N, CA and C of each residue as an Amber inpcrd file, in Angstrom:
protein
   567
  -5.3490000 -15.3020000   1.1450000  -6.6100000 -14.6610000   0.8460000
  -7.5310000 -15.6860000   0.1800000  -8.7620000 -15.7390000   0.6480000
  -9.7040000 -16.7560000   0.1760000 -10.2710000 -16.4730000  -1.2120000
 -10.5250000 -15.2210000  -1.5260000 -11.1810000 -14.8740000  -2.7860000
 -10.1760000 -14.2470000  -3.7480000 -10.3090000 -14.6140000  -5.0310000
  -9.3730000 -14.1680000  -6.0490000 -10.1420000 -13.8810000  -7.3330000
  -9.9540000 -12.6790000  -7.8730000 -10.6020000 -12.2960000  -9.1220000
  -9.5210000 -11.9000000 -10.1140000  -9.5970000 -12.4040000 -11.3380000
  -8.6160000 -12.0790000 -12.3680000  -9.3480000 -11.7230000 -13.6630000
  -8.8300000 -10.7030000 -14.3620000  -9.3330000 -10.2800000 -15.6720000
 -10.8370000 -10.0030000 -15.6840000 -11.3350000  -9.3670000 -14.6430000
 -12.7610000  -9.0600000 -14.5930000 -12.9830000  -7.5580000 -14.6690000
 -14.1620000  -7.1840000 -15.1730000 -14.5640000  -5.7870000 -15.2390000
 -15.7520000  -5.6010000 -14.3030000 -15.6240000  -4.6390000 -13.4130000
 -16.6970000  -4.2910000 -12.4920000 -17.1900000  -2.9210000 -12.9200000
 -18.4420000  -2.8420000 -13.3840000 -18.9600000  -1.6090000 -13.9700000
 -20.1930000  -1.1370000 -13.2110000 -20.2290000   0.1720000 -12.9020000
 -21.3740000   0.8010000 -12.2490000 -21.7840000   0.1260000 -10.9420000
 -20.8050000  -0.3230000 -10.1670000 -21.0970000  -0.9160000  -8.8720000
 -21.1180000   0.1800000  -7.8120000 -22.1260000   0.1610000  -6.9540000
 -22.1850000   1.1070000  -5.8370000 -21.9180000   0.3230000  -4.5590000
 -20.6430000   0.3400000  -4.1470000 -20.2470000  -0.4440000  -2.9820000
 -20.6590000   0.2120000  -1.6690000 -21.2960000   1.3940000  -1.7360000
 -21.8850000   1.9480000  -0.5250000 -23.2150000   1.2440000  -0.2440000
 -23.7550000   0.5820000  -1.2690000 -25.0040000  -0.1740000  -1.1430000
 -24.7580000  -1.6840000  -1.2110000 -23.8550000  -2.0950000  -2.1140000
 -23.5280000  -3.5120000  -2.2890000 -22.3130000  -3.8480000  -1.4240000
 -22.1710000  -5.0880000  -1.0540000 -21.0290000  -5.5050000  -0.2420000
 -19.7880000  -5.6160000  -1.1210000 -18.7060000  -4.9660000  -0.6710000
 -17.4260000  -5.1100000  -1.3590000 -16.7310000  -6.3560000  -0.8220000
 -16.2840000  -7.2080000  -1.7150000 -15.6220000  -8.4590000  -1.3420000
 -14.1340000  -8.2350000  -1.1100000 -13.6690000  -8.3980000   0.1250000
 -12.2350000  -8.3330000   0.4080000 -11.5940000  -9.5070000  -0.3120000
 -10.6420000  -9.2040000  -1.1970000 -10.0820000 -10.2610000  -2.0470000
  -8.7980000  -9.7770000  -2.6930000  -8.2130000 -10.6390000  -3.5040000
  -7.1050000 -10.2570000  -4.3580000  -7.6710000 -10.0750000  -5.7600000
  -7.4380000  -8.8830000  -6.3180000  -7.9080000  -8.5430000  -7.6550000
  -6.6890000  -8.3670000  -8.5450000  -6.6330000  -9.1230000  -9.6350000
  -5.5010000  -9.0150000 -10.5460000  -5.9860000  -8.7250000 -11.9470000
  -5.4080000  -7.7000000 -12.5580000  -5.7470000  -7.2860000 -13.9170000
  -7.2510000  -7.0340000 -14.0760000  -7.8380000  -6.4010000 -13.0660000
  -9.2620000  -6.0870000 -13.1000000  -9.4570000  -4.6040000 -13.3750000
 -10.6310000  -4.2750000 -13.9030000 -11.0020000  -2.8870000 -14.1320000
 -12.2520000  -2.5680000 -13.3310000 -12.2210000  -1.3930000 -12.7100000
 -13.3800000  -0.8810000 -11.9890000 -13.7830000   0.3960000 -12.6960000
 -14.9850000   0.4060000 -13.2880000 -15.4470000   1.5540000 -14.0670000
 -16.7090000   2.1200000 -13.4390000 -16.7030000   3.4450000 -13.2260000
 -17.8760000   4.1420000 -12.7080000 -18.3950000   3.5330000 -11.4080000
 -17.4840000   3.1310000 -10.5450000 -17.8760000   2.5030000  -9.2770000
 -17.7820000   3.5100000  -8.1330000 -18.6390000   3.3150000  -7.1380000
 -18.6410000   4.1750000  -5.9660000 -18.1040000   3.3930000  -4.7640000
 -16.9180000   3.8060000  -4.2950000 -16.2880000   3.2060000  -3.1180000
 -16.2650000   4.2070000  -1.9650000 -17.0430000   5.2640000  -2.0260000
 -16.9840000   6.3430000  -1.0430000 -17.2110000   5.8100000   0.3740000
 -16.1840000   5.9470000   1.2260000 -16.2650000   5.4970000   2.6080000
 -16.1900000   3.9940000   2.8040000 -15.9770000   3.2430000   1.7430000
 -15.9720000   1.7770000   1.8080000 -14.6410000   1.2660000   2.3730000
 -14.7000000   0.2160000   3.1660000 -13.5070000  -0.3940000   3.7350000
 -12.8880000  -1.3290000   2.6910000 -11.7000000  -0.9440000   2.1990000
 -10.9650000  -1.7600000   1.2270000  -9.7810000  -2.4610000   1.9010000
  -9.7340000  -2.3960000   3.2090000  -8.6250000  -2.9330000   3.9880000
  -8.3480000  -4.3940000   3.6550000  -7.0480000  -4.6800000   3.5800000
  -6.5090000  -6.0210000   3.3800000  -6.8350000  -6.6330000   2.0260000
  -7.3810000  -5.8350000   1.1060000  -7.5500000  -6.3070000  -0.2710000
  -6.2670000  -6.0250000  -1.0280000  -6.0440000  -6.7720000  -2.1010000
  -4.8780000  -6.5580000  -2.9690000  -5.3660000  -6.2390000  -4.3680000
  -4.7720000  -5.1910000  -4.9420000  -5.0730000  -4.7960000  -6.3160000
  -3.7600000  -4.8330000  -7.0820000  -3.6560000  -5.7330000  -8.0400000
  -2.4290000  -5.9200000  -8.8110000  -2.7560000  -5.6920000 -10.2840000
  -2.0400000  -4.7490000 -10.9130000  -2.2720000  -4.4180000 -12.3290000
  -3.7380000  -4.0890000 -12.5970000  -4.3530000  -3.3460000 -11.7040000
  -5.7620000  -2.9760000 -11.8460000  -5.8990000  -1.5280000 -12.2850000
  -7.0860000  -1.1970000 -12.8060000  -7.3840000   0.1710000 -13.2340000
  -8.7190000   0.6000000 -12.6290000  -8.7190000   1.8130000 -12.0730000
  -9.9430000   2.4300000 -11.5750000 -10.2260000   3.6060000 -12.4970000
 -11.3940000   3.5980000 -13.1530000 -11.7250000   4.6120000 -14.1450000
 -13.0580000   5.2560000 -13.7700000 -13.0500000   6.5810000 -13.6160000
 -14.2500000   7.3320000 -13.2450000 -14.8870000   6.7820000 -11.9680000
 -14.0790000   6.4930000 -10.9720000 -14.5880000   5.9690000  -9.7030000
 -14.5150000   7.0370000  -8.6170000 -15.3620000   6.8930000  -7.6120000
 -15.3110000   7.7390000  -6.4280000 -14.7840000   6.8780000  -5.2810000
 -13.5740000   7.1890000  -4.8270000 -12.9690000   6.4540000  -3.7160000
 -12.8200000   7.3460000  -2.4810000 -13.5000000   8.4530000  -2.4480000
 -13.3420000   9.4080000  -1.3540000 -13.5810000   8.7600000   0.0000000
 -12.6480000   9.0100000   0.9140000 -12.7070000   8.5200000   2.2920000
 -12.7910000   7.0020000   2.4190000 -12.3890000   6.2780000   1.3940000
 -12.3070000   4.8100000   1.5110000 -11.2040000   4.4750000   2.5190000
 -11.3490000   3.3620000   3.1890000 -10.3690000   2.9310000   4.1930000
  -9.3710000   2.0020000   3.5190000  -8.0840000   2.3810000   3.5570000
  -7.0420000   1.6470000   2.8400000  -6.0660000   0.9210000   3.7660000
  -6.4400000   0.6730000   5.0050000  -5.5420000   0.0400000   5.9670000
  -5.0720000  -1.3310000   5.4620000  -3.7670000  -1.4590000   5.2510000
  -3.1260000  -2.6820000   4.7670000  -3.6270000  -3.1330000   3.3860000
  -4.1290000  -2.1910000   2.5970000  -4.5080000  -2.4820000   1.2180000
  -3.2500000  -2.4890000   0.3630000  -3.1380000  -3.4480000  -0.5430000
  -1.9890000  -3.5210000  -1.4470000  -2.3620000  -2.9150000  -2.7930000
  -1.5520000  -1.9490000  -3.2260000  -1.7180000  -1.3300000  -4.5450000
  -0.4280000  -1.5580000  -5.3140000  -0.4660000  -2.4540000  -6.2770000
   0.7270000  -2.7910000  -7.0510000   0.4370000  -2.5650000  -8.5340000
   1.1010000  -1.5600000  -9.0880000   0.8840000  -1.1730000 -10.4860000
  -0.5890000  -0.9130000 -10.7760000  -1.1600000  -0.0130000  -9.9890000
  -2.5660000   0.3580000 -10.1300000  -2.6530000   1.7430000 -10.7570000
  -3.5680000   1.9120000 -11.7050000  -3.7900000   3.2140000 -12.3210000
  -5.1650000   3.7390000 -11.9060000  -5.1950000   5.0360000 -11.6720000
  -6.4350000   5.7250000 -11.3440000  -6.6280000   6.7960000 -12.3990000
  -7.7560000   6.7640000 -13.0950000  -8.0190000   7.6710000 -14.2050000
  -9.3680000   8.3530000 -13.9880000  -9.3530000   9.6890000 -13.9070000
 -10.5700000  10.4700000 -13.6970000 -11.3070000  10.0430000 -12.4250000
 -10.5880000   9.8510000 -11.3370000 -11.2010000   9.4090000 -10.0850000
 -11.2610000  10.5450000  -9.0670000 -12.2860000  10.5050000  -8.2510000
 -12.4140000  11.4160000  -7.1170000 -11.9070000  10.6480000  -5.9040000
 -10.8660000  11.2110000  -5.2480000 -10.1730000  10.4610000  -4.1930000
  -9.8700000  11.3940000  -3.0150000 -10.8770000  11.9130000  -2.3750000
 -10.6870000  12.8790000  -1.3010000 -10.3770000  12.1760000   0.0160000
  -9.3800000  12.6830000   0.7310000  -9.0970000  12.2300000   2.0900000
  -8.5490000  10.8250000   2.2390000  -7.9420000  10.2760000   1.2020000
  -7.4250000   8.9100000   1.3000000  -6.1140000   8.8720000   2.0750000
  -5.9450000   7.8540000   2.8930000  -4.7360000   7.6580000   3.6930000
  -3.8800000   6.5850000   3.0310000  -3.2100000   6.9670000   1.9390000
  -2.3130000   6.0270000   1.2570000  -1.1930000   5.5670000   2.1880000
  -0.8950000   6.3760000   3.2010000   0.1680000   6.0160000   4.1450000
  -0.1860000   4.8080000   5.0100000  -1.4420000   4.3770000   4.9950000
  -1.8290000   3.1810000   5.7550000  -1.8570000   1.9250000   4.8740000
  -1.5840000   2.1070000   3.5810000  -1.5350000   0.9590000   2.6630000
  -0.3360000   0.0660000   2.9870000  -0.4050000  -1.1590000   2.5220000
   0.7560000  -2.0410000   2.5730000   1.7890000  -1.4250000   1.6260000
   2.9620000  -1.0890000   2.1560000   3.9500000  -0.4050000   1.3100000
   4.8080000  -1.3500000   0.4830000   4.6520000  -2.6560000   0.6410000
   5.4360000  -3.6130000  -0.1420000   5.0190000  -3.5400000  -1.6090000
   5.9380000  -3.1850000  -2.4790000   5.7330000  -3.0360000  -3.9230000
   4.6310000  -2.0400000  -4.2780000   4.4060000  -1.0520000  -3.4020000
   3.4020000  -0.0220000  -3.6690000   3.7580000   0.7100000  -4.9570000
   2.8270000   0.7520000  -5.8990000   3.0240000   1.4910000  -7.1450000
   1.6550000   1.8940000  -7.6920000   1.4650000   3.2010000  -7.8460000
   0.2090000   3.7100000  -8.3760000   0.5090000   4.9220000  -9.2470000
  -0.3570000   5.1700000 -10.2170000  -0.2400000   6.3330000 -11.0880000
  -1.6190000   6.9510000 -11.2380000  -1.6430000   8.2790000 -11.3540000
  -2.8920000   9.0130000 -11.3170000  -2.9980000   9.9430000 -12.5230000
  -4.1170000   9.8950000 -13.2380000  -4.3670000  10.7680000 -14.3690000
  -5.7230000  11.4400000 -14.1850000  -5.7240000  12.7590000 -14.2140000
  -6.9290000  13.5820000 -14.0860000  -7.7710000  13.1820000 -12.8720000
  -7.0910000  13.0360000 -11.7400000  -7.7690000  12.6940000 -10.4890000
  -7.7900000  13.9020000  -9.5520000  -8.7510000  13.8960000  -8.6510000
  -8.8040000  14.8710000  -7.5680000  -8.3670000  14.1490000  -6.3030000
  -7.2310000  14.5980000  -5.7480000  -6.6020000  13.9340000  -4.6030000
  -6.4800000  14.8790000  -3.4120000  -7.4640000  15.7190000  -3.2050000
  -7.4050000  16.6870000  -2.1160000  -7.4180000  15.9850000  -0.7620000
  -6.6200000  16.5000000   0.1650000  -6.5440000  16.0280000   1.5550000
  -6.0270000  14.5950000   1.6900000  -5.3210000  14.0790000   0.7100000
  -4.7690000  12.7200000   0.7920000  -3.4320000  12.7300000   1.5290000
  -3.0990000  11.6090000   2.1550000  -1.8340000  11.4940000   2.8620000
  -0.9470000  10.4460000   2.1960000   0.2760000  10.8930000   1.8640000
   1.3070000  10.0180000   1.3130000   2.5030000   9.9890000   2.2690000
   2.2490000  10.2400000   3.5300000   3.2740000  10.3810000   4.5620000
   4.2330000   9.1880000   4.5840000   5.5170000   9.4950000   4.4410000
   6.6160000   8.5220000   4.5170000   6.5750000   7.4160000   3.4660000
   5.7610000   7.5410000   2.4280000   5.7060000   6.4900000   1.4110000
   6.8710000   6.5910000   0.4300000   7.2820000   5.4550000  -0.0790000
   8.2860000   5.3960000  -1.1360000   7.5300000   5.4430000  -2.4570000
   7.6240000   6.5860000  -3.1370000   6.8390000   6.8390000  -4.3480000
   7.7410000   7.1510000  -5.5380000   8.8420000   6.4540000  -5.6160000
   9.7880000   6.7020000  -6.7030000   9.1090000   6.4910000  -8.0560000
   9.3420000   7.4560000  -8.9500000   8.8420000   7.4270000 -10.3340000
   7.3170000   7.4460000 -10.4430000   6.6210000   7.8240000  -9.3820000
   5.1680000   7.9250000  -9.4540000   4.7900000   9.0430000 -10.4280000
   3.6450000   8.8970000 -11.0890000   3.1980000   9.8960000 -12.0460000
   1.8300000  10.4370000 -11.6300000   1.7800000  11.7530000 -11.5420000
   0.5340000  12.4790000 -11.3490000   0.3710000  13.3380000 -12.5990000
  -0.6490000  13.0740000 -13.4100000  -0.8570000  13.8080000 -14.6550000
  -2.1900000  14.5470000 -14.6030000  -2.1400000  15.8700000 -14.7400000
  -3.3510000  16.6960000 -14.7780000  -4.2400000  16.4900000 -13.5550000
  -3.6360000  16.4090000 -12.3820000  -4.3820000  16.1600000 -11.1440000
  -4.5140000  17.4180000 -10.3030000  -5.5550000  17.4420000  -9.4870000
  -5.7420000  18.4740000  -8.4710000  -5.3870000  17.8090000  -7.1470000
  -4.3510000  18.3570000  -6.4820000  -3.8150000  17.7130000  -5.2750000
  -3.7120000  18.7720000  -4.1740000  -4.8390000  19.3470000  -3.7850000
  -4.8540000  20.3960000  -2.7790000  -4.6980000  19.8050000  -1.3820000
  -3.8670000  20.4460000  -0.5680000  -3.6860000  20.1260000   0.8480000
  -3.3210000  18.6620000   1.1050000  -2.6380000  18.0420000   0.1650000
  -2.1650000  16.6640000   0.3650000  -0.8890000  16.6910000   1.1960000
  -0.6190000  15.6040000   1.8790000   0.5600000  15.5180000   2.7430000
   1.5930000  14.5800000   2.1370000   2.7300000  15.1660000   1.7180000
   3.8520000  14.3980000   1.1840000   5.0360000  14.4290000   2.1540000
   4.7770000  14.6920000   3.4190000   5.8370000  14.7670000   4.4210000
   6.6550000  13.4830000   4.4520000   7.9610000  13.6280000   4.3810000
   8.9220000  12.5170000   4.4870000   8.7400000  11.4440000   3.4050000
   8.0430000  11.7730000   2.3280000   7.8650000  10.8200000   1.2230000
   9.0840000  10.8440000   0.3090000   9.3800000   9.6980000  -0.2860000
  10.4540000   9.6030000  -1.2720000   9.8270000   9.7300000  -2.6550000
   9.9470000  10.9080000  -3.2470000   9.3730000  11.2110000  -4.5520000
  10.4590000  11.3550000  -5.6160000  11.5290000  10.5950000  -5.4660000
  12.6180000  10.6240000  -6.4370000  12.0640000  10.3050000  -7.8280000
  12.3690000  11.1610000  -8.7800000  11.9520000  11.0150000 -10.1790000
  10.4360000  10.9960000 -10.3720000   9.6880000  11.5300000  -9.4120000
   8.2310000  11.6330000  -9.5610000   7.9120000  12.6880000 -10.6070000
   6.7640000  12.5580000 -11.2380000   6.3100000  13.5430000 -12.2220000
   4.9820000  14.1300000 -11.7650000   4.9570000  15.4570000 -11.6560000
   3.7370000  16.1960000 -11.3390000   3.4220000  17.0490000 -12.5600000
   2.8930000  16.4400000 -13.5980000   2.6730000  17.1520000 -14.8590000
   1.3180000  17.8480000 -14.8470000   1.3830000  19.1680000 -15.0060000
   0.1800000  20.0100000 -15.0410000  -0.7130000  19.7780000 -13.8200000
  -0.1120000  19.6340000 -12.6440000  -0.8590000  19.3930000 -11.4090000
  -0.9780000  20.6640000 -10.5750000  -2.1360000  20.8300000  -9.9610000
  -2.3860000  21.9360000  -9.0450000  -2.0850000  21.4380000  -7.6290000
  -1.0100000  21.9610000  -7.0390000  -0.5320000  21.5010000  -5.7290000
  -0.7880000  22.5410000  -4.6380000  -1.9150000  23.2260000  -4.7190000
  -2.2250000  24.2840000  -3.7480000  -2.2290000  23.7310000  -2.3210000
  -1.3880000  24.3240000  -1.4900000  -1.2810000  23.9780000  -0.0660000
  -0.8770000  22.5260000   0.2010000  -0.3110000  21.8500000  -0.7940000
   0.2490000  20.5070000  -0.5410000   1.4870000  20.6720000   0.3350000
   1.6880000  19.7450000   1.2480000   2.7870000  19.8480000   2.2060000
   3.9540000  18.9560000   1.8070000   5.0830000  19.5950000   1.5370000
   6.3410000  18.8940000   1.2770000   7.2890000  19.2910000   2.3950000
   7.5950000  18.3800000   3.2920000   8.4950000  18.6680000   4.3920000
   9.3530000  17.4360000   4.6480000  10.6640000  17.6170000   4.5810000
  11.5940000  16.4950000   4.7400000  11.3420000  15.4200000   3.6740000
  10.9280000  15.8650000   2.4930000  10.6360000  14.9640000   1.3760000
  11.8440000  14.8550000   0.4580000  11.9660000  13.7300000  -0.2060000
  13.0280000  13.5500000  -1.2000000  12.4040000  13.8310000  -2.5620000
  12.8150000  14.9340000  -3.1680000  12.2550000  15.3740000  -4.4500000
  13.3220000  15.3850000  -5.5400000  14.3880000  14.6320000  -5.3290000
  15.4880000  14.6270000  -6.2840000  15.0240000  14.1000000  -7.6410000
  15.3640000  14.8470000  -8.6860000  15.0120000  14.5350000 -10.0700000
  13.5000000  14.5100000 -10.3180000  12.7070000  15.0230000  -9.3800000
  11.2580000  15.1040000  -9.5890000  10.9700000  16.2140000 -10.5990000
   9.8860000  16.0640000 -11.3340000   9.5360000  17.0290000 -12.3740000
   8.3150000  17.8540000 -11.9610000   8.5640000  19.1060000 -11.6130000
   7.5120000  20.0610000 -11.2780000   7.4160000  21.1350000 -12.3700000
   8.0150000  20.8990000 -13.5210000   8.1480000  21.9440000 -14.5410000
   6.8150000  22.4720000 -15.0620000   5.7610000  21.6890000 -15.0210000
   4.4610000  22.1840000 -15.4620000   3.4470000  22.2210000 -14.3150000
   3.8950000  21.9210000 -13.1020000   3.0240000  21.9830000 -11.9200000
   2.8650000  23.4410000 -11.4970000   1.8540000  23.7110000 -10.6960000
   1.6450000  25.0890000 -10.2390000   1.0120000  25.1050000  -8.8470000
   1.0700000  26.2710000  -8.2360000   0.5590000  26.5250000  -6.8830000
   1.2800000  25.7450000  -5.7940000   2.4670000  25.2580000  -6.0600000
   3.2100000  24.5360000  -5.0210000   4.0200000  25.5030000  -4.1780000
   4.2980000  25.0800000  -2.9640000   5.2090000  25.7780000  -2.0610000
   6.1630000  24.7290000  -1.5090000   7.4090000  24.8270000  -1.8820000
   8.4190000  23.8540000  -1.4710000   9.6170000  24.6210000  -0.9150000
  10.0080000  24.3020000   0.2880000  11.1740000  24.9390000   0.9060000
  12.4020000  24.0950000   0.5790000  13.3140000  24.6040000  -0.2700000
  14.5100000  23.8290000  -0.6370000  15.4160000  23.5140000   0.5600000
  15.2890000  24.2700000   1.6450000  16.0910000  23.9910000   2.8350000
  15.5360000  22.8340000   3.6530000  14.2570000  22.5150000   3.4510000
  13.6150000  21.4620000   4.2460000  13.3310000  20.1910000   3.4390000
  13.7360000  20.1860000   2.1750000  13.5150000  19.0490000   1.2810000
  14.7570000  18.8230000   0.4420000  14.9320000  17.6150000  -0.0330000
  16.0410000  17.3190000  -0.9310000  15.5490000  17.5370000  -2.3600000
  16.0730000  18.5650000  -3.0120000  15.5740000  18.9520000  -4.3360000
  16.6370000  18.8730000  -5.4310000  17.7320000  18.1890000  -5.1680000
  18.8220000  18.1110000  -6.1440000  18.3180000  17.5930000  -7.4880000
  18.6010000  18.3470000  -8.5350000  18.2520000  18.0340000  -9.9190000
  16.7390000  17.9320000 -10.1810000  15.9230000  18.4610000  -9.2800000
  14.4790000  18.5390000  -9.5430000  14.2450000  19.6030000 -10.6100000
  13.1780000  19.4530000 -11.3850000  12.8770000  20.3860000 -12.4690000
  11.7240000  21.3030000 -12.0780000  11.9650000  22.5970000 -12.2480000
  10.9530000  23.6040000 -11.9770000  10.9480000  24.5870000 -13.1450000
   9.7920000  25.1770000 -13.4260000   9.7460000  26.2040000 -14.4680000
  10.0810000  27.5550000 -13.8510000  10.4710000  28.5020000 -14.6880000
  10.7330000  29.8550000 -14.1950000   9.4880000  30.4320000 -13.5420000
   8.3180000  30.1410000 -14.1120000   7.0660000  30.6640000 -13.5640000
   6.7840000  30.1190000 -12.1630000   7.3320000  28.9620000 -11.8420000
   7.0800000  28.3510000 -10.5420000   8.1080000  28.6630000  -9.4840000
   9.1130000  29.4590000  -9.8190000  10.1730000  29.7540000  -8.8560000
   9.6540000  30.4360000  -7.5890000   8.5860000  31.1800000  -7.7000000
   8.0220000  31.8470000  -6.5200000   7.6290000  30.8170000  -5.4590000
   7.2010000  29.6570000  -5.8800000   6.8170000  28.6000000  -4.9500000
   7.9870000  28.0350000  -4.1600000   9.2070000  28.3050000  -4.6160000
  10.4050000  27.8660000  -3.8970000  10.9300000  28.9480000  -2.9470000
  10.3840000  30.1590000  -3.0820000  10.8810000  31.2850000  -2.3020000
   9.8460000  31.8360000  -1.3210000   8.7700000  31.1430000  -1.1160000
   7.6580000  31.6130000  -0.2880000   8.1030000  32.0550000   1.1010000
   8.9940000  31.3030000   1.7250000   9.3910000  31.5990000   3.1010000
  10.0840000  32.9600000   3.2360000  10.5920000  33.4860000   2.1280000
  11.2770000  34.7740000   2.1710000  10.3200000  35.9620000   2.0540000
   9.0350000  35.6950000   1.8050000   8.0050000  36.7260000   1.7060000
   8.4090000  37.8420000   0.7370000   8.9110000  37.4210000  -0.4120000
   9.3160000  38.3670000  -1.4470000   8.1070000  38.7860000  -2.2800000
   8.1750000  39.9580000  -2.8570000   7.1410000  40.4260000  -3.7740000
   7.6790000  40.1880000  -5.1860000   7.3290000  39.0670000  -5.7710000
   7.8550000  38.6860000  -7.0830000   6.8250000  39.0520000  -8.1440000
   7.2530000  39.8230000  -9.1460000   6.3250000  40.2400000 -10.2020000
   6.7850000  39.7170000 -11.5380000
């Protein structure tokens, strides 16, 4: 990669108007930036933080995310499944991740804290020891997913079929048990 940025802060950049530089970014912070619909393909983000950014519909084809944190970000329709999966590691706090795809990704120990994750696709993802703390998982799809030791104890609105996913030692609250029994069409009060 020709361009390399280290220890820089990018603040209030609107990359829908300004040109985004395809590069390797290490230990950089992006604050209040607009990446909506921007092509981030083939860029690398290592130990970076995105804070109050809009990344909705950004193109992530072969983008590297290694130990990246997203805090208070709007991230609608992202295809994380097209990212470079080598050393993929990201964590999300108070983000909106509606319609995102995590299809077949290895997401061991990933953390989603206080996120809205409506209609996201976790099909065939490895979510071993993942944490979904206080997350709204309305209509998120878990099918053939590995959810062993994952923590859903404070998550809500999820529907997970234990027959179609590996859920050994996953944590669920009593209040969320209905989300595990949806296919039986029970009237749980």
